[in-house]
RNA sequence: GGCGCGAUGACAGAGUGGUCAUGUAGCGGACUGCAACUCCGUCAACGCCGGUUCGAUUCCGACUCGCGCCUCCA
């Protein structure tokens, strides 16, 4: 039985889908004005793990992750770069797709872009005005009338009075109330804009998700997800917009990933302490990053550090060492691994516990392999099948372990040649020479492993 | 100030009212020419103070410390 923690109720509860066997998920994706950082990677990977697992257990998943390709930051950045807004967003979307592909993140089923849903945005805004939940102001902007929406604050536990008292938003005389937020912004001279009943302008920040989710999944859908900083104000405002406009519950359940930290501080754009995915991938195999992110429950914070990435690297080496040279066989196996693994994942996607099951399986696999047990191939197959259900162990063991020679690193050909020399030296009992070769390789990060069948090697990072 | 989250062995990180998490590191052994890989064994923990209980790391309350949101950020 699938159980999921809901940000709104703050409880973990059995999941009930709108349609039997089907799950609709809308996740807030990227605002494309810069390269993705590890925080973005966490959201991408978390929901990729979740959707892969759900599918592996028979759910039909409709996974939507949007792209916000018009907003203040994008306009600002495009101006700074002296490039057009579409040129900037196209560039960043392409980079994002490269990053996620490297991380073994499958594309969402639908990836709507805000600029393709302007009409939907205008329609919702008009509906909100008609229903009295929004008003065109003297400056031409259209604002949401927060006080009018009864449930405002229910997701993030805010109440309107506290927000008003502590409002740090710059005072804006055009608003009826300082906590009102903008749905439609009047375009400034020379800015990108679309025609609307309220003049040329562009959408505010939150309205695009109300429009895109409505278009892709309907007025009411199963799960809405996103990063740790989205419950307030973004998701709170989405609820206010969608529920007021559509007159029904918006998302049935809310999921939020935990923060990535660096030195005990949240990694964020505004603090400037972020690492981009592409920078990290220069040093680590993409699957190392994936395993690092899956090593902690998706709702907890995770600390980014060289040590934790190294640890993930070591773990992955253990997995691939176990699989190396073994031919998986799809044979029935009498064990509880599958059941334990699925139980862990069905319990609010407990990846650390699920991965612990994989390690227990590795131990059995290694033992079987040592003893030339007939179950070896079946165990390897089981390990690969379980890992695959969360998008791990996607690479060939040999090529993962040997890696690609990076700039200035010793090539596979040279290594193989030295191994032949060493084999000759060992045959001659010239251990001084054989050890010299091994040490020389080790100094370049190449570790040798002698087996009855010969010598294999892997690249340490 | 308001709302919320967390504190587990050397480190990372799950979990449970009374028997093992798991991984790395350490220690002892096997394998090996010596190693590495691998295997066997082993050490080690539940912030602090009360309460409930036959029994609490696990439930309840106070405290201390750390963190997040309340403003753009995944």
XYZ file of C-alpha atoms (C1' of nucleotides) in Angstrom:
535
model
C 0.000 0.000 0.000
C 1.349 3.374 -1.053
C 1.678 6.007 1.645
C 2.729 9.592 0.997
C 3.376 12.536 3.285
C 1.230 15.553 2.514
C 2.596 19.043 3.186
C -0.924 20.365 3.604
C -2.099 17.949 6.294
C 1.433 17.408 7.652
C 0.687 13.716 7.836
C 1.651 10.577 6.052
C -1.441 8.738 4.873
C -2.508 6.006 2.457
C -2.701 7.437 -1.024
C -6.048 7.471 -2.788
C -5.941 8.356 -6.490
C -8.714 10.178 -8.323
C -8.795 7.373 -10.874
C -7.987 3.813 -9.908
C -4.462 2.898 -10.892
C -3.603 6.337 -12.217
C -1.651 9.261 -10.772
C -1.478 12.777 -12.112
C 1.465 14.854 -10.900
C 2.320 18.472 -11.514
C 5.771 19.618 -10.405
C 6.997 23.197 -10.539
C 10.021 23.160 -12.759
C 12.657 25.687 -13.587
C 12.594 29.381 -14.220
C 15.032 29.383 -17.072
C 17.397 32.307 -16.666
C 20.509 30.433 -15.509
C 22.042 26.952 -15.362
C 20.492 24.428 -12.998
C 22.171 23.884 -9.634
C 22.200 20.884 -7.321
C 19.022 22.076 -5.659
C 17.242 21.821 -8.998
C 18.878 18.429 -9.505
C 17.359 17.258 -6.255
C 13.843 18.078 -7.375
C 14.430 16.537 -10.805
C 15.961 13.366 -9.403
C 13.492 13.000 -6.524
C 10.475 13.104 -8.787
C 12.206 10.975 -11.391
C 12.832 8.315 -8.748
C 9.222 8.607 -7.592
C 7.649 8.362 -11.044
C 9.943 5.525 -12.124
C 9.091 3.554 -9.006
C 5.350 4.176 -9.329
C 5.422 2.951 -12.907
C 7.453 -0.099 -11.932
C 4.699 -1.083 -9.524
C 1.966 -0.687 -12.115
C 0.717 2.871 -11.716
C -0.135 4.805 -14.827
C 1.553 8.147 -14.220
C 0.944 11.429 -15.990
C 3.899 13.549 -14.948
C 3.888 17.253 -15.802
C 6.817 19.534 -15.074
C 6.523 23.058 -16.353
C 9.009 25.606 -17.583
C 8.585 29.221 -16.558
C 10.019 31.122 -19.478
C 8.815 34.631 -18.747
C 9.348 36.568 -15.513
C 11.238 39.495 -13.994
C 14.516 37.645 -13.524
C 14.536 36.357 -17.076
C 13.849 39.811 -18.482
C 16.563 41.288 -16.290
C 19.112 38.668 -17.262
C 18.336 38.943 -20.973
C 18.836 42.689 -20.763
C 22.150 42.250 -18.937
C 23.276 39.746 -21.556
C 22.015 41.936 -24.360
C 20.150 39.023 -25.861
C 16.475 38.501 -26.544
C 14.362 36.778 -23.942
C 13.571 33.791 -26.211
C 17.264 33.397 -27.058
C 18.141 33.222 -23.347
C 15.337 30.845 -22.428
C 16.006 28.527 -25.381
C 19.657 28.330 -24.389
C 18.832 27.535 -20.768
C 16.143 25.011 -21.623
C 18.592 23.172 -23.851
C 21.187 23.187 -21.066
C 18.603 21.911 -18.588
C 17.681 19.052 -20.895
C 21.340 18.111 -21.249
C 21.769 18.144 -17.484
C 18.761 15.964 -16.769
C 19.658 13.505 -19.495
C 23.097 13.075 -17.959
C 21.526 12.454 -14.557
C 19.354 9.685 -16.036
C 16.280 11.818 -15.409
C 13.553 10.820 -17.868
C 11.646 13.641 -19.572
C 8.265 14.411 -18.002
C 5.200 13.340 -19.978
C 4.276 16.963 -20.524
C 6.556 19.986 -20.282
C 4.408 23.077 -20.823
C 5.929 26.522 -21.150
C 4.344 29.628 -19.654
C 4.609 31.634 -22.866
C 2.506 29.034 -24.676
C -0.332 29.457 -22.154
C -0.886 33.189 -22.124
C -4.511 32.814 -23.230
C -5.180 30.382 -20.379
C -3.604 32.850 -17.968
C -5.783 35.669 -19.281
C -8.879 33.466 -18.996
C -8.232 32.589 -15.360
C -7.475 36.197 -14.533
C -10.747 37.281 -16.122
C -12.668 34.605 -14.214
C -11.100 35.793 -10.963
C -12.096 39.372 -11.731
C -15.641 38.269 -12.601
C -15.915 36.370 -9.340
C -14.571 39.253 -7.303
C -11.271 37.600 -6.396
C -9.191 39.984 -8.467
C -9.244 43.631 -9.490
C -7.554 45.811 -12.073
C -5.703 48.560 -10.240
C -5.066 52.183 -11.102
C -1.573 51.392 -12.393
C -2.910 48.870 -14.905
C -1.804 45.755 -12.992
C -4.325 43.118 -11.985
C -4.085 41.931 -8.381
C -5.464 38.981 -6.458
C -7.658 39.985 -3.534
C -6.102 37.734 -0.893
C -8.487 38.586 1.945
C -11.397 37.355 -0.161
C -10.080 33.780 -0.324
C -11.143 31.959 2.782
C -8.496 29.227 2.878
C -5.537 31.503 2.308
C -2.514 30.253 4.257
C -3.691 26.682 4.735
C -0.690 25.123 3.013
C 2.052 27.103 4.709
C 0.288 27.848 8.013
C 0.087 31.543 7.639
C -2.753 33.751 8.614
C -3.624 36.914 6.830
C -3.291 39.157 9.857
C 0.252 38.030 10.579
C 1.222 38.446 6.974
C -0.191 41.928 6.885
C 1.488 42.914 10.135
C 4.832 41.558 9.056
C 4.596 42.550 5.425
C 8.042 43.244 4.151
C 6.823 43.752 0.652
C 7.414 47.254 -0.589
C 4.315 49.334 -0.122
C 2.394 49.659 -3.309
C -0.385 52.203 -3.285
C -2.169 50.577 -6.178
C -2.958 47.513 -4.051
C -6.031 47.401 -1.856
C -4.001 45.392 0.622
C -0.220 44.976 0.878
C -0.504 41.187 0.776
C -2.341 41.133 -2.551
C -0.196 39.699 -5.303
C -0.028 40.429 -9.004
C -1.726 38.296 -11.656
C -1.051 40.471 -14.662
C 1.648 43.120 -14.966
C 1.490 46.085 -17.258
C 4.459 46.053 -19.608
C 7.106 48.698 -19.242
C 8.390 50.409 -22.346
C 10.230 47.971 -24.589
C 9.443 44.918 -22.479
C 8.073 41.698 -23.873
C 4.283 41.781 -23.701
C 1.005 40.260 -24.814
C -2.326 41.968 -25.482
C -4.970 41.530 -22.831
C -8.252 43.108 -21.718
C -6.096 45.176 -19.320
C -3.658 46.359 -21.939
C -0.272 45.052 -23.041
C 1.396 43.132 -20.275
C 2.660 39.812 -18.991
C 1.753 37.275 -16.331
C 2.721 37.556 -12.674
C 4.738 34.766 -11.096
C 2.125 32.321 -9.801
C -0.646 32.434 -12.350
C 1.196 30.445 -15.026
C 1.129 27.274 -12.941
C -2.612 27.591 -12.369
C -3.098 27.877 -16.136
C -0.682 25.103 -17.134
C -1.857 22.581 -14.559
C -5.469 23.229 -15.554
C -4.635 22.708 -19.194
C -2.521 19.576 -18.686
C -4.284 17.817 -15.806
C -7.580 19.573 -15.200
C -9.028 21.547 -12.296
C -8.390 18.806 -9.741
C -5.492 16.372 -9.862
C -3.613 14.031 -7.539
C -0.253 15.483 -6.583
C 1.441 18.841 -6.797
C 5.143 18.963 -6.022
C 8.142 21.226 -5.975
C 11.160 22.506 -4.119
C 11.430 23.451 -0.442
C 10.967 27.167 -0.939
C 7.735 26.938 -2.889
C 4.975 26.307 -0.306
C 4.946 30.021 0.411
C 4.176 32.111 -1.459
C 4.085 30.242 -4.760
C 1.929 27.240 -3.943
C -0.243 29.137 -1.504
C -1.035 31.591 -4.263
C -1.644 28.842 -6.800
C -4.227 27.354 -4.455
C -5.897 30.722 -4.020
C -6.030 31.311 -7.770
C -7.107 27.863 -8.894
C -9.606 27.074 -6.169
C -11.259 30.471 -6.436
C -11.423 30.298 -10.227
C -12.436 26.650 -10.589
C -14.580 26.321 -7.490
C -13.058 22.996 -6.484
C -10.062 21.507 -4.695
C -6.836 22.069 -6.603
C -4.212 19.388 -5.870
C -5.286 16.576 -3.539
C -1.810 16.221 -2.031
C 1.345 18.325 -1.807
C 4.898 17.017 -1.898
C 7.993 19.122 -1.267
C 11.602 18.102 -1.538
C 14.071 19.094 1.197
C 16.813 21.670 0.794
C 20.361 21.080 -0.325
C 22.775 22.700 2.085
C 26.348 23.810 1.894
C 28.124 24.382 5.196
C 24.795 24.158 7.030
C 23.287 26.899 4.903
C 20.652 26.434 2.278
C 22.042 26.386 -1.234
C 20.264 29.128 -3.098
C 20.545 31.601 -5.870
C 20.160 34.526 -3.523
C 22.974 33.381 -1.241
C 25.157 32.680 -4.234
C 26.466 29.490 -2.627
C 25.256 27.157 -5.353
C 26.994 24.565 -7.459
C 25.684 24.046 -10.955
C 24.985 20.541 -12.162
C 27.460 20.925 -14.973
C 30.234 21.949 -12.621
C 29.657 18.952 -10.383
C 29.535 16.614 -13.375
C 33.009 17.703 -14.349
C 34.255 15.903 -11.250
C 31.785 13.112 -10.663
C 30.012 10.492 -12.701
C 26.343 11.510 -13.073
C 25.180 8.377 -11.332
C 27.296 9.315 -8.322
C 25.293 12.528 -8.057
C 22.062 10.546 -8.411
C 23.038 8.099 -5.701
C 24.166 10.942 -3.455
C 20.744 12.563 -3.785
C 18.875 9.289 -3.267
C 20.922 8.430 -0.159
C 18.800 10.765 1.938
C 15.016 10.793 2.214
C 13.584 13.307 -0.243
C 11.995 15.454 2.477
C 15.124 15.840 4.640
C 17.826 18.361 3.982
C 20.980 17.003 2.419
C 24.491 18.347 2.857
C 26.524 18.891 -0.237
C 30.228 18.288 0.298
C 33.182 16.648 -1.387
C 33.107 13.984 1.324
C 29.494 13.034 0.678
C 30.033 12.841 -3.073
C 33.114 10.685 -2.480
C 31.040 8.429 -0.279
C 28.448 8.034 -3.023
C 31.265 7.224 -5.426
C 32.504 4.464 -3.093
C 29.014 3.037 -2.762
C 28.533 2.938 -6.497
C 31.888 1.201 -6.912
C 30.722 -1.481 -4.520
C 27.594 -2.052 -6.594
C 29.438 -2.230 -9.865
C 32.273 -4.378 -8.459
C 29.632 -6.891 -7.443
C 28.070 -6.906 -10.904
C 31.334 -6.927 -12.807
C 31.832 -9.976 -14.995
C 28.515 -11.562 -14.042
C 25.815 -12.355 -16.575
C 22.395 -11.563 -15.137
C 19.876 -14.361 -15.478
C 16.152 -13.773 -15.249
C 15.427 -16.740 -13.005
C 13.018 -17.079 -10.103
C 14.595 -16.357 -6.766
C 13.409 -17.233 -3.307
C 13.987 -14.096 -1.274
C 12.293 -11.111 0.294
C 14.360 -8.426 -1.412
C 11.669 -7.402 -3.829
C 9.091 -7.208 -1.055
C 11.401 -5.318 1.319
C 12.457 -2.905 -1.372
C 8.911 -2.154 -2.471
C 7.742 -1.809 1.115
C 10.438 0.804 1.732
C 9.588 2.729 -1.420
C 5.852 2.510 -0.842
C 6.405 4.095 2.563
C 6.729 7.677 1.358
C 9.526 6.766 -1.047
C 12.109 5.797 1.549
C 15.117 5.561 -0.748
C 17.766 5.188 2.013
C 15.975 2.115 3.283
C 15.448 0.770 -0.230
C 19.125 1.253 -1.014
C 20.033 -0.584 2.202
C 18.096 -3.542 0.781
C 20.204 -3.285 -2.353
C 23.363 -3.499 -0.260
C 22.119 -6.603 1.497
C 21.502 -8.036 -1.940
C 25.047 -7.089 -2.972
C 26.394 -9.026 -0.019
C 24.476 -12.146 -1.045
C 25.534 -11.650 -4.626
C 29.209 -11.380 -3.675
C 29.016 -14.460 -1.510
C 27.252 -16.456 -4.237
C 29.745 -15.227 -6.778
C 32.693 -16.286 -4.579
C 31.225 -19.715 -4.087
C 30.307 -20.082 -7.773
C 26.748 -20.545 -6.636
C 24.155 -21.198 -9.330
C 22.011 -18.337 -8.022
C 24.666 -15.730 -8.861
C 23.130 -14.687 -12.171
C 19.659 -14.518 -10.699
C 20.862 -12.357 -7.802
C 22.563 -9.983 -10.218
C 19.380 -9.789 -12.239
C 17.369 -9.060 -9.115
C 19.764 -6.306 -8.069
C 19.621 -4.694 -11.493
C 15.843 -4.915 -11.656
C 15.341 -3.250 -8.282
C 17.951 -0.586 -8.944
C 16.418 0.082 -12.346
C 13.042 0.780 -10.773
C 14.528 3.922 -9.234
C 16.876 4.699 -12.111
C 20.114 3.409 -10.603
C 22.809 1.082 -11.976
C 22.068 2.253 -15.491
C 25.611 1.774 -16.745
C 27.761 -1.127 -17.836
C 29.859 -2.167 -14.808
C 33.072 -2.408 -16.786
C 32.732 0.995 -18.388
C 31.639 2.620 -15.142
C 34.622 1.240 -13.257
C 37.163 1.921 -15.969
C 35.651 5.307 -16.689
C 36.690 7.593 -19.483
C 40.184 8.976 -19.458
C 39.784 12.653 -18.711
C 42.140 15.353 -19.847
C 45.700 14.313 -18.943
C 44.744 10.912 -17.599
C 46.297 7.640 -18.643
C 44.449 5.823 -21.433
C 43.028 2.311 -21.349
C 45.486 1.125 -24.012
C 48.504 2.173 -21.982
C 47.036 0.564 -18.875
C 46.421 -2.720 -20.691
C 49.990 -2.702 -22.031
C 51.409 -2.174 -18.538
C 49.262 -5.005 -17.212
C 50.788 -7.311 -19.802
C 54.300 -6.217 -18.721
C 53.378 -6.831 -15.107
C 51.992 -10.258 -15.881
C 55.331 -11.182 -17.452
C 57.214 -9.889 -14.428
C 55.011 -11.897 -12.081
C 55.530 -15.018 -14.174
C 59.261 -14.426 -13.699
C 58.717 -13.933 -9.961
C 60.127 -10.455 -10.393
C 57.823 -8.984 -7.758
C 59.858 -5.829 -7.392
C 59.085 -4.985 -10.999
C 55.446 -6.064 -10.827
C 54.896 -3.966 -7.706
C 56.628 -1.026 -9.327
C 54.161 -1.158 -12.225
C 51.219 -1.503 -9.869
C 52.361 1.416 -7.727
C 52.982 3.549 -10.762
C 49.432 2.908 -11.976
C 48.013 3.509 -8.529
C 49.736 6.878 -8.467
C 47.622 7.711 -11.509
C 44.433 6.506 -9.888
C 44.362 3.068 -11.475
C 43.688 0.202 -9.093
C 44.533 -3.332 -10.176
C 42.659 -6.422 -9.131
C 44.162 -9.870 -9.671
C 41.803 -12.780 -10.077
C 42.175 -16.335 -11.219
C 40.944 -15.245 -14.631
C 43.469 -12.444 -14.946
C 43.934 -8.832 -13.931
C 41.168 -6.249 -14.118
C 41.430 -2.583 -13.283
C 39.337 0.402 -12.363
C 39.744 4.102 -12.199
C 39.517 5.680 -8.784
C 38.211 9.214 -8.760
C 8.053 38.150 16.723
C 4.686 34.250 13.928
C 4.551 29.200 11.814
C 7.169 24.665 11.124
C 11.247 20.935 11.147
C 15.343 18.413 13.261
C 18.968 16.422 17.231
C 20.909 8.392 16.264
C 27.567 5.058 16.989
C 34.132 8.151 14.232
C 31.180 10.071 9.774
C 26.760 9.580 6.574
C 21.895 7.795 7.337
C 17.075 4.548 8.097
C 14.048 2.695 11.836
C 11.574 0.629 16.160
C 7.869 0.593 22.835
C 11.433 -5.049 24.769
C 16.410 -9.466 18.819
C 20.448 -7.097 12.944
C 19.308 -1.093 9.721
C 22.646 -0.016 5.796
C 27.268 2.331 3.777
C 32.177 4.324 4.791
C 36.079 4.292 8.414
C 38.441 1.123 12.636
C 39.938 -3.657 14.692
C 40.808 -9.346 14.219
C 40.911 -13.264 10.569
C 40.521 -15.702 5.405
C 42.059 -15.039 0.301
C 46.815 -12.961 -2.178
C 53.969 -13.506 -3.689
C 52.536 -8.704 -1.153
C 48.214 -5.786 -2.161
C 43.512 -4.343 -4.122
C 38.593 -6.590 -4.742
C 35.754 -10.058 -1.917
C 34.317 -12.987 2.387
C 33.888 -14.154 7.873
C 34.006 -12.012 12.715
C 34.035 -7.518 15.712
C 33.664 -2.517 18.151
C 30.149 1.333 18.537
C 24.393 5.336 19.120
C 19.978 7.146 20.124
C 20.888 15.992 22.821
C 19.266 17.236 28.154
C 15.464 16.811 32.260
C 10.932 14.917 33.853
C 6.321 11.843 32.928
C 3.426 7.439 31.058
C 4.931 2.072 31.048
C 6.785 -4.130 33.655
C 10.137 -1.768 29.995
C 11.366 4.178 25.942
C 16.178 6.006 21.460
C 10.937 5.141 19.990
C 4.844 8.018 23.223
C 3.848 12.918 26.222
C 5.756 17.680 28.394
C 9.720 21.279 29.493
C 14.743 22.698 28.210
C 19.214 23.362 25.144
C 21.177 23.613 20.402
C 20.694 23.712 14.982
C 17.747 24.735 10.653
C 13.693 26.344 7.279
C 9.616 29.681 5.763
C 7.429 34.510 6.819
C 11.073 38.781 0.502
C 13.319 36.623 -5.388
C 15.160 31.478 -4.839
C 14.113 24.111 -6.346
